[in-house]
CSV table of C-alpha atoms in Angstrom, one decimal:
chain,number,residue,atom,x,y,z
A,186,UNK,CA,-12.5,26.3,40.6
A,187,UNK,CA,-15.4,24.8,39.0
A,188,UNK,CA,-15.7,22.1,35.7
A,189,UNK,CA,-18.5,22.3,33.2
A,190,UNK,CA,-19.7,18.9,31.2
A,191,UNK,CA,-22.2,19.9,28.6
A,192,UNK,CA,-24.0,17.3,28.2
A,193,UNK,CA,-26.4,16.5,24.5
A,194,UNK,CA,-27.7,13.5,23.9
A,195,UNK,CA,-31.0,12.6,21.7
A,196,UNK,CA,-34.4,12.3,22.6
A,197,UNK,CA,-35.2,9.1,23.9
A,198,UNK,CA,-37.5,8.2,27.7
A,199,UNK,CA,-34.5,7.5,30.2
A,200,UNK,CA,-32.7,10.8,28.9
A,201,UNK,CA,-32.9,12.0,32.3
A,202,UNK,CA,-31.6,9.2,34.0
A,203,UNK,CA,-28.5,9.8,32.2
A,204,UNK,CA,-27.5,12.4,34.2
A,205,UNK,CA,-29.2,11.9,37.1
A,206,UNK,CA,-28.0,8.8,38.2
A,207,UNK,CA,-23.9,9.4,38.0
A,208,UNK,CA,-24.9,12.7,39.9
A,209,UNK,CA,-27.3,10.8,42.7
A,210,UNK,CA,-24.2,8.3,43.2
A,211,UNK,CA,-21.8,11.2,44.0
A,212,UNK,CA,-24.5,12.6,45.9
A,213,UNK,CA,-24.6,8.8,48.0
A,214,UNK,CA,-20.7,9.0,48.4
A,215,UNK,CA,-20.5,12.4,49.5
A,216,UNK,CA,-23.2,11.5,52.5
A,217,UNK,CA,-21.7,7.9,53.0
A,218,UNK,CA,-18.8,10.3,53.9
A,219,UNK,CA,-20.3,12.8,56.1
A,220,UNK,CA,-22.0,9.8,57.9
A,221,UNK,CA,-18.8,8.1,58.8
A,222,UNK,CA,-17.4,11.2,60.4
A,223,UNK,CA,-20.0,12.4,62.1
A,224,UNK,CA,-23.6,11.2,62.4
A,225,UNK,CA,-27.3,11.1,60.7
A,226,UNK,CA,-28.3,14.4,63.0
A,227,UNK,CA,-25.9,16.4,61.7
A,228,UNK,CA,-26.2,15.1,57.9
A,229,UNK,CA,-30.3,16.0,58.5
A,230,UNK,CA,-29.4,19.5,60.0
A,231,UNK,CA,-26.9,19.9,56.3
A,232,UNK,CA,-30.3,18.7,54.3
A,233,UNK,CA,-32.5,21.8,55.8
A,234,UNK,CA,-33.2,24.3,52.9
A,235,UNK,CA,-29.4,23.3,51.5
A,236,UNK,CA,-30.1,21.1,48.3
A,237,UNK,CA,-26.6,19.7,47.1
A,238,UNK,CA,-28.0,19.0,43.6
A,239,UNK,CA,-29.7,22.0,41.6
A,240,UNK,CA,-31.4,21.6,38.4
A,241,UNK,CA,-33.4,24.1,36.5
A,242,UNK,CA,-35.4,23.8,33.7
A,243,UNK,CA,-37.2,26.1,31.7
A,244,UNK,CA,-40.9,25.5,32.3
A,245,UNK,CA,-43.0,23.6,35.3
A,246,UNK,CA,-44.0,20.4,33.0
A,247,UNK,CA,-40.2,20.1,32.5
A,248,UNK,CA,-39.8,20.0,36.2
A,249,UNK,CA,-42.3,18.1,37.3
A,250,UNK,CA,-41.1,15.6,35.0
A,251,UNK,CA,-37.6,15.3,36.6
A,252,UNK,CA,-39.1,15.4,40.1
A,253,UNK,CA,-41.1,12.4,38.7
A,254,UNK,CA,-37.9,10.3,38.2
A,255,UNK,CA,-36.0,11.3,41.0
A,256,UNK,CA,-38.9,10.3,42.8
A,257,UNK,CA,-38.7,7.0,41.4
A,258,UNK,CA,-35.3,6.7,41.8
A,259,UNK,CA,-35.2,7.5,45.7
A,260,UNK,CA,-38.3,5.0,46.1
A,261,UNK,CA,-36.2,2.2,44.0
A,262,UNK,CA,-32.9,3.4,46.6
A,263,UNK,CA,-34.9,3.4,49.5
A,264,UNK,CA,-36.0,-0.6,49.1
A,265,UNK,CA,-32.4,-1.7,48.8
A,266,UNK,CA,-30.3,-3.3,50.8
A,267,UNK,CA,-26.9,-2.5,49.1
A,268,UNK,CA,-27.3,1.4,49.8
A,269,UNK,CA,-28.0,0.3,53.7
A,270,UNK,CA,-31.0,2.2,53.5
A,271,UNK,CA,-29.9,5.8,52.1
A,272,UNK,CA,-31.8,7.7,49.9
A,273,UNK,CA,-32.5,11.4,49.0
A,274,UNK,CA,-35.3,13.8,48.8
A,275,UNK,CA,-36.2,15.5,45.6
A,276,UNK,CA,-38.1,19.1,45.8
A,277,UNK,CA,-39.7,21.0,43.2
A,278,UNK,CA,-40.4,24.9,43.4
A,279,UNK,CA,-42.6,26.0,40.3
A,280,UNK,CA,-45.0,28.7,39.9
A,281,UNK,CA,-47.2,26.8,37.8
A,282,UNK,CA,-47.5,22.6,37.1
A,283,UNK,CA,-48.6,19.5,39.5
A,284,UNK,CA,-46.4,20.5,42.2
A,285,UNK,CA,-46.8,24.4,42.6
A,286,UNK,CA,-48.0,25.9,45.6
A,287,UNK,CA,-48.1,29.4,47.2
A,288,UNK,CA,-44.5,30.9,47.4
A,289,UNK,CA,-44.6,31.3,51.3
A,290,UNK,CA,-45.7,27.3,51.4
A,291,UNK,CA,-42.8,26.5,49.2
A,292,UNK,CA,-40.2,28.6,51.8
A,293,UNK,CA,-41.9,27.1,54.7
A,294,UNK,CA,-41.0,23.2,53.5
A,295,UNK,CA,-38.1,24.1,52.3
A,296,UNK,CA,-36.9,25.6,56.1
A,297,UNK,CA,-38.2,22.7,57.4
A,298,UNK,CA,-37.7,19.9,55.6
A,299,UNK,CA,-34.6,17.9,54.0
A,300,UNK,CA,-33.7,18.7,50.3
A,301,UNK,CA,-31.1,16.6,48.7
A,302,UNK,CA,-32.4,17.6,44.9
A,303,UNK,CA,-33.9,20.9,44.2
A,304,UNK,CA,-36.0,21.1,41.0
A,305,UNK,CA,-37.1,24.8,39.9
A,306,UNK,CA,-37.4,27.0,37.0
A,307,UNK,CA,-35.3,30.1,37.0
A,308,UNK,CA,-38.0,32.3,38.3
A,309,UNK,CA,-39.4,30.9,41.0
A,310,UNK,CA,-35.8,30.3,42.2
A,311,UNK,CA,-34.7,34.0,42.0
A,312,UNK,CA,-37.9,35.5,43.5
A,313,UNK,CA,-37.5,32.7,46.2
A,314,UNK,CA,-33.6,34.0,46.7
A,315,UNK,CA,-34.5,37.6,46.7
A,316,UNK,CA,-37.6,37.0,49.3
A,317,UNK,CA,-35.9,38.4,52.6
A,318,UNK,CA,-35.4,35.2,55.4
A,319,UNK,CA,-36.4,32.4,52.9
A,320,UNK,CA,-33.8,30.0,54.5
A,321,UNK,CA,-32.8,28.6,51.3
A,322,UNK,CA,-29.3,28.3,51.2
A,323,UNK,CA,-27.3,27.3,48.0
A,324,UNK,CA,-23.7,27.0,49.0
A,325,UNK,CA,-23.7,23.4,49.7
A,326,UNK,CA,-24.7,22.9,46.0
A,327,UNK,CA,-22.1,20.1,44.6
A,328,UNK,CA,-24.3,19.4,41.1
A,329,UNK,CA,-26.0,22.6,39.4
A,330,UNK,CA,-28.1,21.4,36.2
A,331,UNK,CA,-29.1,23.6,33.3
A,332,UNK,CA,-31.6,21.5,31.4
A,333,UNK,CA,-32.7,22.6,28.3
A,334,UNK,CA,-29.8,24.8,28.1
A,335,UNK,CA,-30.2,25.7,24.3
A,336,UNK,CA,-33.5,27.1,25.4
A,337,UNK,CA,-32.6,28.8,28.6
A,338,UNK,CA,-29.6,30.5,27.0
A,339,UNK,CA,-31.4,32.1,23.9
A,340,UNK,CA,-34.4,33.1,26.2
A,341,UNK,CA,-33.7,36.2,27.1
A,342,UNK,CA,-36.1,36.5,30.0
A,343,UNK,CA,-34.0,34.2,31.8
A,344,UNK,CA,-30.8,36.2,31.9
A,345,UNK,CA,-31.5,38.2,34.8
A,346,UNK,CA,-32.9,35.1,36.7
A,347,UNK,CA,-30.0,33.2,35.8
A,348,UNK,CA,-27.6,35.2,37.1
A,349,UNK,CA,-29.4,35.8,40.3
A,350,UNK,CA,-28.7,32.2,41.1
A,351,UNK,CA,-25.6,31.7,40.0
A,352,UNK,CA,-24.6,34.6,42.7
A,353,UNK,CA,-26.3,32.7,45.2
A,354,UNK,CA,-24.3,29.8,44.4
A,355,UNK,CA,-21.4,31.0,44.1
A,356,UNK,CA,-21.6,33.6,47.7
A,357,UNK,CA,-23.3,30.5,49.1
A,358,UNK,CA,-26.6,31.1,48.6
A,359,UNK,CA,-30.2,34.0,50.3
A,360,UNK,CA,-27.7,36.5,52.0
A,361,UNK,CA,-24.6,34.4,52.3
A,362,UNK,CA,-23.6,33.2,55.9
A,363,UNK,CA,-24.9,34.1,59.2
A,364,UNK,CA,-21.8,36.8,59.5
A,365,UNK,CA,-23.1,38.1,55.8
A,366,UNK,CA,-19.9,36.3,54.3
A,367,UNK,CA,-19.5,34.2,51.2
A,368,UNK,CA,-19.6,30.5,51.9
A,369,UNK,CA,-17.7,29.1,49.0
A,370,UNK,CA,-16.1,26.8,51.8
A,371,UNK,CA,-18.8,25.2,52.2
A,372,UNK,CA,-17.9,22.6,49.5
A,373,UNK,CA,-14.3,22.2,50.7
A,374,UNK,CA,-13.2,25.1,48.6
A,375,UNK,CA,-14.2,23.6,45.0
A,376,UNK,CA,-16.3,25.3,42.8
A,377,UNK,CA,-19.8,23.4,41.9
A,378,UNK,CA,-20.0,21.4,39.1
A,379,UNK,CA,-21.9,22.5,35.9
A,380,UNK,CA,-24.1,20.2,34.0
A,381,UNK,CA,-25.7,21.6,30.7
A,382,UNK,CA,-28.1,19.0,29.1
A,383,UNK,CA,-29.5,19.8,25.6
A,384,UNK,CA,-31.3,17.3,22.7
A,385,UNK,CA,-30.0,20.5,20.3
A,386,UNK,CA,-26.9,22.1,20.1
A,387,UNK,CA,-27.7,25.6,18.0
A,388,UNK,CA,-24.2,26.9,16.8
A,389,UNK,CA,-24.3,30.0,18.3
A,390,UNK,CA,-25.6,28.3,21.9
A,391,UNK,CA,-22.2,26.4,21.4
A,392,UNK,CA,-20.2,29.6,20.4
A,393,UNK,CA,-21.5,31.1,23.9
A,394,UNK,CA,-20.8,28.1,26.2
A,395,UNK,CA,-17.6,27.9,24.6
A,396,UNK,CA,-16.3,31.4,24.9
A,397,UNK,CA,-17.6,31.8,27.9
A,398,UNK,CA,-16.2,28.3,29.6
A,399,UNK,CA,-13.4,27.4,27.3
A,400,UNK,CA,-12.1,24.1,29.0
A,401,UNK,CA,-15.8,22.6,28.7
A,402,UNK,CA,-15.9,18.8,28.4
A,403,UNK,CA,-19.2,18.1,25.9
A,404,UNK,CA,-20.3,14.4,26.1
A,405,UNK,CA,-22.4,13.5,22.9
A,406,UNK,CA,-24.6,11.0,22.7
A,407,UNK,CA,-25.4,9.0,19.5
A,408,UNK,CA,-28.4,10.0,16.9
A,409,UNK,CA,-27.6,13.8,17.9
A,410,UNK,CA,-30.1,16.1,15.5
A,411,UNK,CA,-31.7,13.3,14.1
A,412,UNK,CA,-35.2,11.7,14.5
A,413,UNK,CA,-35.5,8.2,14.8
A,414,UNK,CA,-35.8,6.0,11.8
A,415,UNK,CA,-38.7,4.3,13.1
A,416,UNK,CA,-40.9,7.5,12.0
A,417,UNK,CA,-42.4,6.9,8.6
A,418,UNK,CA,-42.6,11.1,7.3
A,419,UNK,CA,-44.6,12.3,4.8
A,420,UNK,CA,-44.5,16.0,3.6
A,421,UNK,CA,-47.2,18.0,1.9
A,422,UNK,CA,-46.9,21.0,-0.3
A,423,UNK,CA,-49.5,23.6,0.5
A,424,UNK,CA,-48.3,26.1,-1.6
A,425,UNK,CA,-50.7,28.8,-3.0
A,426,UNK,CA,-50.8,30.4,-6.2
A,427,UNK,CA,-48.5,33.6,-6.6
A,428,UNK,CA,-52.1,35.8,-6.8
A,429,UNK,CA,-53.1,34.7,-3.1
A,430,UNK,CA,-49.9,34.5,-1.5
A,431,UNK,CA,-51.2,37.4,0.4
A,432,UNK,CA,-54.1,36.2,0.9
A,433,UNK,CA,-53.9,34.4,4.6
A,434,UNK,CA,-57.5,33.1,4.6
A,435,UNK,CA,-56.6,31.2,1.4
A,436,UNK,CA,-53.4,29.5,2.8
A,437,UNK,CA,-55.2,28.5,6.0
A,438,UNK,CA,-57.8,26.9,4.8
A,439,UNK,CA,-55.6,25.1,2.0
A,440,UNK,CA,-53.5,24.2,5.0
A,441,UNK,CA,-56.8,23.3,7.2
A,442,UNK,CA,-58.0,21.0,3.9
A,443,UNK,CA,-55.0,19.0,3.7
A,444,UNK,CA,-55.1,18.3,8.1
A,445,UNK,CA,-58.1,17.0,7.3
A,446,UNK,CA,-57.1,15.1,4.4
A,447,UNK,CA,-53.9,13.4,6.4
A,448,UNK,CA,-55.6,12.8,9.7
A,449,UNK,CA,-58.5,11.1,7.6
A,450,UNK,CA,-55.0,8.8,6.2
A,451,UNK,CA,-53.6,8.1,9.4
A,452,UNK,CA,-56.3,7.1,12.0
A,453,UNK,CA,-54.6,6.2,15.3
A,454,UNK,CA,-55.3,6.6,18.8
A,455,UNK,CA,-53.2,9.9,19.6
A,456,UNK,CA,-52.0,12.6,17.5
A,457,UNK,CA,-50.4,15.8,18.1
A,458,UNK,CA,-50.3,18.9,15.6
A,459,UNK,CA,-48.1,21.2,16.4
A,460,UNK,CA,-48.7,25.2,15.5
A,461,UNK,CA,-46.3,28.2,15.8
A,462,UNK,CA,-48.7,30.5,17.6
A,463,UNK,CA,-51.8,30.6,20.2
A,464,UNK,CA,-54.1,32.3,17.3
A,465,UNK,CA,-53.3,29.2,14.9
A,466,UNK,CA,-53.7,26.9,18.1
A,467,UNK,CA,-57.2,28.0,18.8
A,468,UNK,CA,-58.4,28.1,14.9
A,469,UNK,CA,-56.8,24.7,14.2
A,470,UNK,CA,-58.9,23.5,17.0
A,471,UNK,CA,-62.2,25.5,16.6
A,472,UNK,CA,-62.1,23.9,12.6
A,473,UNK,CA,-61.8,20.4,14.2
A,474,UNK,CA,-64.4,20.8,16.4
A,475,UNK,CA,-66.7,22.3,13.7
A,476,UNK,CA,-66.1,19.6,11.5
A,477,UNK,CA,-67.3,16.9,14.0
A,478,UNK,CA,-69.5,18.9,16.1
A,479,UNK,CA,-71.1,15.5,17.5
A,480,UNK,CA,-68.0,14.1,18.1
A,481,UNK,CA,-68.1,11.1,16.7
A,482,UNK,CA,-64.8,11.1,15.0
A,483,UNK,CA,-62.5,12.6,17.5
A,484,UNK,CA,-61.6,14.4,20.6
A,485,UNK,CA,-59.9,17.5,20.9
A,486,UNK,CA,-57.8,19.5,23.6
A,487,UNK,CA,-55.1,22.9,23.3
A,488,UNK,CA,-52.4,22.9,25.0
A,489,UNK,CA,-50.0,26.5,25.3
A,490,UNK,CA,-49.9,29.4,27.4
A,491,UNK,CA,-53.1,31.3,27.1
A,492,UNK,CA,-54.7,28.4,28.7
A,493,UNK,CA,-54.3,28.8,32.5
A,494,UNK,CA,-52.0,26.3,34.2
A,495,UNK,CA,-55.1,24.6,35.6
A,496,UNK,CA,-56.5,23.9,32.3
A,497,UNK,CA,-53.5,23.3,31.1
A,498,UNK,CA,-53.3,20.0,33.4
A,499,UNK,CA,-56.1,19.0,32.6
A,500,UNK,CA,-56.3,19.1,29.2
A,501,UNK,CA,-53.0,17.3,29.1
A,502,UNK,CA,-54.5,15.0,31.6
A,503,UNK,CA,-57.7,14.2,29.8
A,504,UNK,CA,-55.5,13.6,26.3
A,505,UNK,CA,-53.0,11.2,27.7
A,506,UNK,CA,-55.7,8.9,29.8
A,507,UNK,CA,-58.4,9.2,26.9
A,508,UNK,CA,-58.1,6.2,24.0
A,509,UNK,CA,-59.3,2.7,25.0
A,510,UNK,CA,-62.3,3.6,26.9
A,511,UNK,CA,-60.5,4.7,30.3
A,512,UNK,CA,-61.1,6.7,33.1
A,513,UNK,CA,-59.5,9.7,34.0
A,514,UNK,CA,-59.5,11.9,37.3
A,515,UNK,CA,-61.1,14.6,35.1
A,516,UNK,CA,-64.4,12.6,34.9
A,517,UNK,CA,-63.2,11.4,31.1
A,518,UNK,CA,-64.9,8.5,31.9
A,519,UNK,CA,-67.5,8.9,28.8
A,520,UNK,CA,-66.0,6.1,27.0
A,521,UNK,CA,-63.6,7.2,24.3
A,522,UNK,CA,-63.5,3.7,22.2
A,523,UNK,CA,-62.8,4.4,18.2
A,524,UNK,CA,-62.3,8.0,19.0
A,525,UNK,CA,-58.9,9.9,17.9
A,526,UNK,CA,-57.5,11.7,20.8
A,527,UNK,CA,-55.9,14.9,19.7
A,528,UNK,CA,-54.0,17.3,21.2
A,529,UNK,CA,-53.5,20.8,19.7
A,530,UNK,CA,-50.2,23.0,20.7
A,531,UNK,CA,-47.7,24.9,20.4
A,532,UNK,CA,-43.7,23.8,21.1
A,533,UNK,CA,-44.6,24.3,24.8
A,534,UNK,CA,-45.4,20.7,24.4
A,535,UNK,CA,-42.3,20.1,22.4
A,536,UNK,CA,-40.3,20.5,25.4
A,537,UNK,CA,-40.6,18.3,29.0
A,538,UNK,CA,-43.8,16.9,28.3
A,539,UNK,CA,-43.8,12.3,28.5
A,540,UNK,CA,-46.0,11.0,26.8
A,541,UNK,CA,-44.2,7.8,27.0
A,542,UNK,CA,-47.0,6.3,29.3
A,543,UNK,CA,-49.0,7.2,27.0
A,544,UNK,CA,-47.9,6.6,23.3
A,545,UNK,CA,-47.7,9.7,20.6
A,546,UNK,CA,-49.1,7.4,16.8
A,547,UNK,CA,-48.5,10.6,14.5
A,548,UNK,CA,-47.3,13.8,14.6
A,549,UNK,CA,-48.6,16.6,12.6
A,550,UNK,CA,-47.0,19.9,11.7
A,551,UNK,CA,-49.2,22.0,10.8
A,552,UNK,CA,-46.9,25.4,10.9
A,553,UNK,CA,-43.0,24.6,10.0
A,554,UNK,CA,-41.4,25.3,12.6
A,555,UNK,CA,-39.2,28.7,13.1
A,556,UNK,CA,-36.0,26.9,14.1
A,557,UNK,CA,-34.5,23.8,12.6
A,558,UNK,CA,-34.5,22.3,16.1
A,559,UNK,CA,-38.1,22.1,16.8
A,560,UNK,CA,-38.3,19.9,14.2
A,561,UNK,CA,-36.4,17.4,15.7
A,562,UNK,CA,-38.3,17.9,18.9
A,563,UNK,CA,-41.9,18.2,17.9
A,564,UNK,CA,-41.2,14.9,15.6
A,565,UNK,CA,-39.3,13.1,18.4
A,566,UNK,CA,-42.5,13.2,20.6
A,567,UNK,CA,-43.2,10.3,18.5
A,568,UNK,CA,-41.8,7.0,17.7
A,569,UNK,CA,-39.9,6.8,21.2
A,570,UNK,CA,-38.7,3.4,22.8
A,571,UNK,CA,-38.5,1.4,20.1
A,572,UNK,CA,-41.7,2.0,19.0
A,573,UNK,CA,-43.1,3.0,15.3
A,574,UNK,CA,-44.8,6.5,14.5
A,575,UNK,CA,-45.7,8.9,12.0
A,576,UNK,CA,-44.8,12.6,11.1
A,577,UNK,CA,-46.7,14.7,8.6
A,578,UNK,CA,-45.4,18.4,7.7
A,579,UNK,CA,-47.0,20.8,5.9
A,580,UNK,CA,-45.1,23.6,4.1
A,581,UNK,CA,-45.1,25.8,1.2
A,582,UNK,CA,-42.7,28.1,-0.9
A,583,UNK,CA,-39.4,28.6,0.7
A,584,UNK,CA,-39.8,26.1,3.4
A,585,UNK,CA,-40.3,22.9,1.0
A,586,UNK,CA,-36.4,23.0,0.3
A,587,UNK,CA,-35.4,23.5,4.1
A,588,UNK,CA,-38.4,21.1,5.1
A,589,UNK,CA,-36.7,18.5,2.1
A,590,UNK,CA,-33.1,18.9,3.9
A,591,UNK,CA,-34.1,18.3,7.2
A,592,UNK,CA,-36.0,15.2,6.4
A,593,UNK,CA,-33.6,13.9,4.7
A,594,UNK,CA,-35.9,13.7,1.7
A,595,UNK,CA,-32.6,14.9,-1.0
A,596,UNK,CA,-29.9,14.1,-2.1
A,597,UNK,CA,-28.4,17.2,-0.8
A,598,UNK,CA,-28.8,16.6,2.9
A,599,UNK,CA,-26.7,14.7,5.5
A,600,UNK,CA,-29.5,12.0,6.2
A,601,UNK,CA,-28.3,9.2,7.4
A,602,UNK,CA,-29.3,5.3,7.1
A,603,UNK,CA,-30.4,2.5,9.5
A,604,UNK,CA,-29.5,-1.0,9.4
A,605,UNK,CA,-32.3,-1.5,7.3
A,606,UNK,CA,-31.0,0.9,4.9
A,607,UNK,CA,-34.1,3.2,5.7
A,608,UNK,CA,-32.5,7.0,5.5
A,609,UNK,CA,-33.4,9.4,9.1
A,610,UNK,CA,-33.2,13.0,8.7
A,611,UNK,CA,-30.2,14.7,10.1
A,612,UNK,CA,-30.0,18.7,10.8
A,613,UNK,CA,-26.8,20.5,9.7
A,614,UNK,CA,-25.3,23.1,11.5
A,615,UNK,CA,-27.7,25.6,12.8
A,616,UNK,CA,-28.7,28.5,15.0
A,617,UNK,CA,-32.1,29.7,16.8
A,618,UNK,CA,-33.7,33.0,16.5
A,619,UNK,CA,-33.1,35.3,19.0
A,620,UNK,CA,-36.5,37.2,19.5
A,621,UNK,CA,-39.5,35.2,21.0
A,622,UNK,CA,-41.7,36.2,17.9
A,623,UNK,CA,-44.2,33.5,17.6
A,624,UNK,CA,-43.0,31.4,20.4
A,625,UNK,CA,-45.6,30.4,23.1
């Protein structure tokens, strides 16, 4: 027996805590228990490449991320007194991201040392699970964490790796027991719990969960689909005449024209704009950098995943410590004072990216986004904690009505209002494509 909580809440910065914390609290009770009737040996031999909380998320910023918190968390455990001086160890097994390392490095500490939280994307996991003697052993898991799930489900490159670790979960994880048997017993003959957390619920992701774990408890949080009603939006029509509508040239640079036209409007410290695709990525940014080729005006990095991981950092790295004249570790130390700091990308950045240390002012679309959802998520990288932002979208044709609806710019739409009687967008029911066609 197992129970499944599906978990969707909005975007806001302690979304992770939400579920981490109840889970981390089980996690103290379960070894408060084990202590009591036996001793802190025998807990430390349990830890040893046996994680008892498993969370996967669909890319390494995502991950690193979550290891972030936990960290925090075990830190803020570890100073106090009333948990007489328990904590746990959080471990993060990614291919790419701060944290990755050479597979065999990653099965040597996890052998070796305690892991109380295991953090991984779904392919790293699996090829770690099918690498013969890797030690890991995922029978003891009490907590398994989809995060993301919307994502992870509609993927379809994560299927196979998915199910290679619920197998080792559920036969007790690499190989099964010493004897080659399943060790299901392992958590006192109850099924691990499943946690999937989402900021979207598609439809058709809900049909799925729900057909396929029909007693599923979901736990909604408040401001579900909407964007917050601190983000003052502003949408542009960059429609074309019916004789160029085939004309691509013409509706890019209509589209580049009016970028130029909004960020010259808005002039803050940070700004992302958002593209569908890698080609748009690099000629949204190669037209920036033309237009101030003595940078004077602004700074510009890309961010998706024809950039190699290393760059990737980086680039991320040198965008969220540039602004204000500061220092980075990337030798951004040039002095950065009146400069806009913007940061070109695809959804990639949409997803398990905080910028919360380092404030998003405005968000620009500059390619409406494929799903409904994305909007919500590329506009909630703004205005976050209380804090105001901006959101300019461009579209044309048949988007302007969709584009109108989810911005709760008509009538028509279920946009809500604030206590201030200011209306924020609201998404109807909707579902994400299933091909990867123009995703990153």
């Amino acid at each position: 027996m197992f129970s499944l909580i599906l978990f969707v809440f909005n975007l806001r910065p302690d979304s992770h805590n939400s579920y981490l914390l109840p889970l981390i609290q089980k996690l103290h009770l379960s070894d408060m228990t084990i202590m009591e009737q036996s001793n802190n040996t025998q807990l430390k031999k349990l830890r040893m490449g046996s994680p008892r909380i498993l969370i996967l998320t669909p890319t390494a910023e995502l991950a690193d991320q979550i290891h972030t918190v936990c960290s925090s968390l075990s830190r803020e455990l570890s100073s106090s007194a009333s948990t007489t001086s328990w904590t746990f160890n959080p471990f993060v097994t990614t291919a790419t991201g701060s944290h990755s390392t050479n597979i065999r490095d990653q099965i040597r500490m996890l052998q070796t040392s305690p892991v109380d939280v295991l953090i991984s994307t779904p392919g790293r996991l699996a090829t770690i699970l099918r690498t013969k003697n890797s030690g890991l052993d995922l029978g003891h898991v009490q907590s398994l964490v989809l995060d993301e799930v919307d994502f992870l489900l509609v993927d379809e490159t994560f299927g196979p790796q998915l199910r290679t670790v619920g197998v080792a979960v559920n036969q007790g994880g690499g190989g099964g027991g010493e004897d080659g048997s399943s060790n299901n017993s392992k958590n006192g003959g109850n099924g691990p719990q499943f946690i999937f957390v989402t900021a979207t619920l598609p439809e058709d992701v809900l049909e799925s969960i729900q057909s396929e774990f029909p007693n599923v408890t979901q736990l909604r949080g408040p401001g579900l689909h909407r964007t917050s009603p601190s983000v003052h939006q502003s949408l542009i029509d960059v429609s074309v005449p019916a004789s160029s509508n085939r004309d691509q040239r013409a509706c890019f640079d209509i589209k580049i024209r009016e970028m130029f036209k909004a960020l010259r409007s808005r002039r803050c410290n940070k700004t992302l704009i958002f593209c569908n695709t890698v080609e748009t990525c690099r000629n949204v940014e190669n037209a920036l950098k033309r237009k101030d080729k003595r940078r004077r005006r602004n700074k510009v990095w890309a961010y998706h995943n024809a950039l190699s991981p290393e760059v990737r950092l980086k680039n991320l790295h040198s965008f969220s410590t540039a602004g204000g004249g500061e220092g980075g570790a990337y030798g951004n130390d040039d002095g950065d004072d009146g400069l806009e700091c913007i940061l070109v990308c695809t959804d990639r950045a949409a997803r398990g990216i905080d910028f919360d240390a380092s404030p998003i002012d405005h968000v620009l679309l500059f390619d409406f986004p494929k799903d409904p959802a994305e909007y919500v998520r590329r506009v909630g990288r703004t205005a976050r904690a209380g804090r105001a932002g901006a959101s300019t979208v461009l579209a044309y044709g048949w988007q302007l009505p969709i584009a109108r609806k989810i911005m709760g710019l008509s009538g028509g739409g279920k946009g809500g209002k604030d206590d201030k009687g200011k209306k924020s967008a609201k998404l109807d029911a909707f579902t994400m494509m299933k091909s990867s066609d123009g995703w990153d």
